[in-house]
PDB file of C-alpha atoms in Angstrom:
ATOM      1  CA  UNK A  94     -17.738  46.716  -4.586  1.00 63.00           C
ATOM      2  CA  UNK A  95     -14.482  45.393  -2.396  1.00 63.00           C
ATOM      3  CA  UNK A  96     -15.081  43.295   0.939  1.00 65.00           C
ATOM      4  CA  UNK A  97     -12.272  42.280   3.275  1.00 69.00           C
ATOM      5  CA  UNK A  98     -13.278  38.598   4.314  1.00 70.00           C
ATOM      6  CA  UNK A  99     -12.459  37.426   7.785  1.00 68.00           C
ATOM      7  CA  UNK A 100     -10.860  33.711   7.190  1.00 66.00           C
ATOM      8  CA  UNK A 101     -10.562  31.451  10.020  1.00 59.00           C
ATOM      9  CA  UNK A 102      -6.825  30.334   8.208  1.00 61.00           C
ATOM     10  CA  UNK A 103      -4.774  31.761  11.686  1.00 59.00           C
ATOM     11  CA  UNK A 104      -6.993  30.307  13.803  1.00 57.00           C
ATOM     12  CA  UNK A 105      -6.553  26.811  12.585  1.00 57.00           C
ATOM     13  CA  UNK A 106      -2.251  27.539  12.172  1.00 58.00           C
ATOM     14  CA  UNK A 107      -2.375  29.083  15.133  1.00 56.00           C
ATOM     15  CA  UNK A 108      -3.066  25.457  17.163  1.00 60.00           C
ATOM     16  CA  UNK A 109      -6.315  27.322  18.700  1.00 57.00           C
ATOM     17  CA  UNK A 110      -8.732  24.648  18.993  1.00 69.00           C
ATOM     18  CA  UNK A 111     -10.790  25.752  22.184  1.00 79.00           C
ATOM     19  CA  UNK A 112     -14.435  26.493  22.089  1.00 82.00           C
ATOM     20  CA  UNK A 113     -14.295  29.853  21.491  1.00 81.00           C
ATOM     21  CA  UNK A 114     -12.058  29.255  18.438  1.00 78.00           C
ATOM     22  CA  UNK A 115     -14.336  26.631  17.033  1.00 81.00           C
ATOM     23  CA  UNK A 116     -17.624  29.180  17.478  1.00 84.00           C
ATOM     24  CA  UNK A 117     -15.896  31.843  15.676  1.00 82.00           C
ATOM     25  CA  UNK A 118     -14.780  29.592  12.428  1.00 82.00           C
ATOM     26  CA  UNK A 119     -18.363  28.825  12.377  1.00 84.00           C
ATOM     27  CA  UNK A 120     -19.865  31.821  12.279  1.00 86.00           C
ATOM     28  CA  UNK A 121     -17.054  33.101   9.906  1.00 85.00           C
ATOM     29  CA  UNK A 122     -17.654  30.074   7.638  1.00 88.00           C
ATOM     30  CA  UNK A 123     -21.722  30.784   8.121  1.00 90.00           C
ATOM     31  CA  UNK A 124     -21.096  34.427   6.592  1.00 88.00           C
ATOM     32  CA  UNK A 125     -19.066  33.252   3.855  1.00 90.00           C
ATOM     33  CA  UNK A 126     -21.432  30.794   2.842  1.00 93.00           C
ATOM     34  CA  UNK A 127     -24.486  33.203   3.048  1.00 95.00           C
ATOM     35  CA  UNK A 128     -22.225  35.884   0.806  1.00 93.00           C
ATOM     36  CA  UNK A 129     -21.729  32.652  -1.716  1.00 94.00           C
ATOM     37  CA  UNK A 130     -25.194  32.090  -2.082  1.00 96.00           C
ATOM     38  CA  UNK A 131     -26.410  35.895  -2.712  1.00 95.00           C
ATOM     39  CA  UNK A 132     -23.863  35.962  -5.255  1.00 93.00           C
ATOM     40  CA  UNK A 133     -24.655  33.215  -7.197  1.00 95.00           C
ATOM     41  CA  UNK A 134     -28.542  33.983  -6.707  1.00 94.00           C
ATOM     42  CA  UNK A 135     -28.029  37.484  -8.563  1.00 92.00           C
ATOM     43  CA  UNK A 136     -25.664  35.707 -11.273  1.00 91.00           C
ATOM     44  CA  UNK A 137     -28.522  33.274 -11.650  1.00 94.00           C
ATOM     45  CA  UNK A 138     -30.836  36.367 -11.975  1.00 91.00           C
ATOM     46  CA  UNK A 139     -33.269  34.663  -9.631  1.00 93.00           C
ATOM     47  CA  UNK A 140     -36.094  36.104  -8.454  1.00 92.00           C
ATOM     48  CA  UNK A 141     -35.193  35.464  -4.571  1.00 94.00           C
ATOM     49  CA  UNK A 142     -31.909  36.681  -2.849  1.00 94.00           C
ATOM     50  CA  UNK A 143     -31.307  34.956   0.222  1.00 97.00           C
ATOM     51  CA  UNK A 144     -30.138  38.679   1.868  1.00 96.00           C
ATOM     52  CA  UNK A 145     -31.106  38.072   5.303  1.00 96.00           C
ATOM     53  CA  UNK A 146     -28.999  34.885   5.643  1.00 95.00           C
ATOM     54  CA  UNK A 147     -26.434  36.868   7.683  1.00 93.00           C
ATOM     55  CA  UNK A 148     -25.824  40.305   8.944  1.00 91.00           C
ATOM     56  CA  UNK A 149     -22.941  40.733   6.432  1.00 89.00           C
ATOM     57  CA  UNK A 150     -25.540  40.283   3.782  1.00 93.00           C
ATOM     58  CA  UNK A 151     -28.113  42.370   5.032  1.00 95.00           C
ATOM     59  CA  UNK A 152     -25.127  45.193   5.270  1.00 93.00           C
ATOM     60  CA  UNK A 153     -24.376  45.028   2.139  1.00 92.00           C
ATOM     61  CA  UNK A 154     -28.010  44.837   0.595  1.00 95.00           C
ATOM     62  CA  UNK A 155     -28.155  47.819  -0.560  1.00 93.00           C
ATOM     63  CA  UNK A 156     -24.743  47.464  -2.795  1.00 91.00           C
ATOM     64  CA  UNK A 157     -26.662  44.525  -4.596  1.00 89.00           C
ATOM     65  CA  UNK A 158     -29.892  46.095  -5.206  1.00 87.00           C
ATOM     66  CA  UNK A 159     -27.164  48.210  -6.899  1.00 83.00           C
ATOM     67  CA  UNK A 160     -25.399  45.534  -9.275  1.00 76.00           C
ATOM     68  CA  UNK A 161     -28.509  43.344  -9.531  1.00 72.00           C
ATOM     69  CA  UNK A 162     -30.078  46.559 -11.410  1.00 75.00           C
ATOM     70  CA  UNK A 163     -27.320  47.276 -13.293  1.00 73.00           C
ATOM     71  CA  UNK A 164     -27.085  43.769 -14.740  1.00 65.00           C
TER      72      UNK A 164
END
């Protein structure tokens, strides 16, 4: 499985420090921490994955249930 991240790196070296700058490193940083924790929930083998934590995570469900079973 291969997912392209959004960062919020150009935002931040860009000088863009507005409101609508600051909403969308949030909700960038929001996804990446959701992605974090369904990872390590599978490595953990536990019996929960936090999938709906974000809409990147309930896209890519389905490519879990794939790994999780595999492992």
């Amino acid at each position: 499985m291969l997912v392209d991240m959004a960062g919020s790196e150009n935002i931040e070296q860009a000088g863009q420090i507005g409101f609508e700058a600051k909403m969308q490193t949030a909700k960038i940083n929001q996804g990446n921490v959701a992605l974090k924790r369904v990872v390590e929930s599978i490595a953990n083998g536990d019996s929960h994955v936090p999938f709906r934590d974000s809409k990147l995570t309930m896209l890519l469900q389905d490519s879990f249930e794939d790994v999780k079973q595999k492992n």
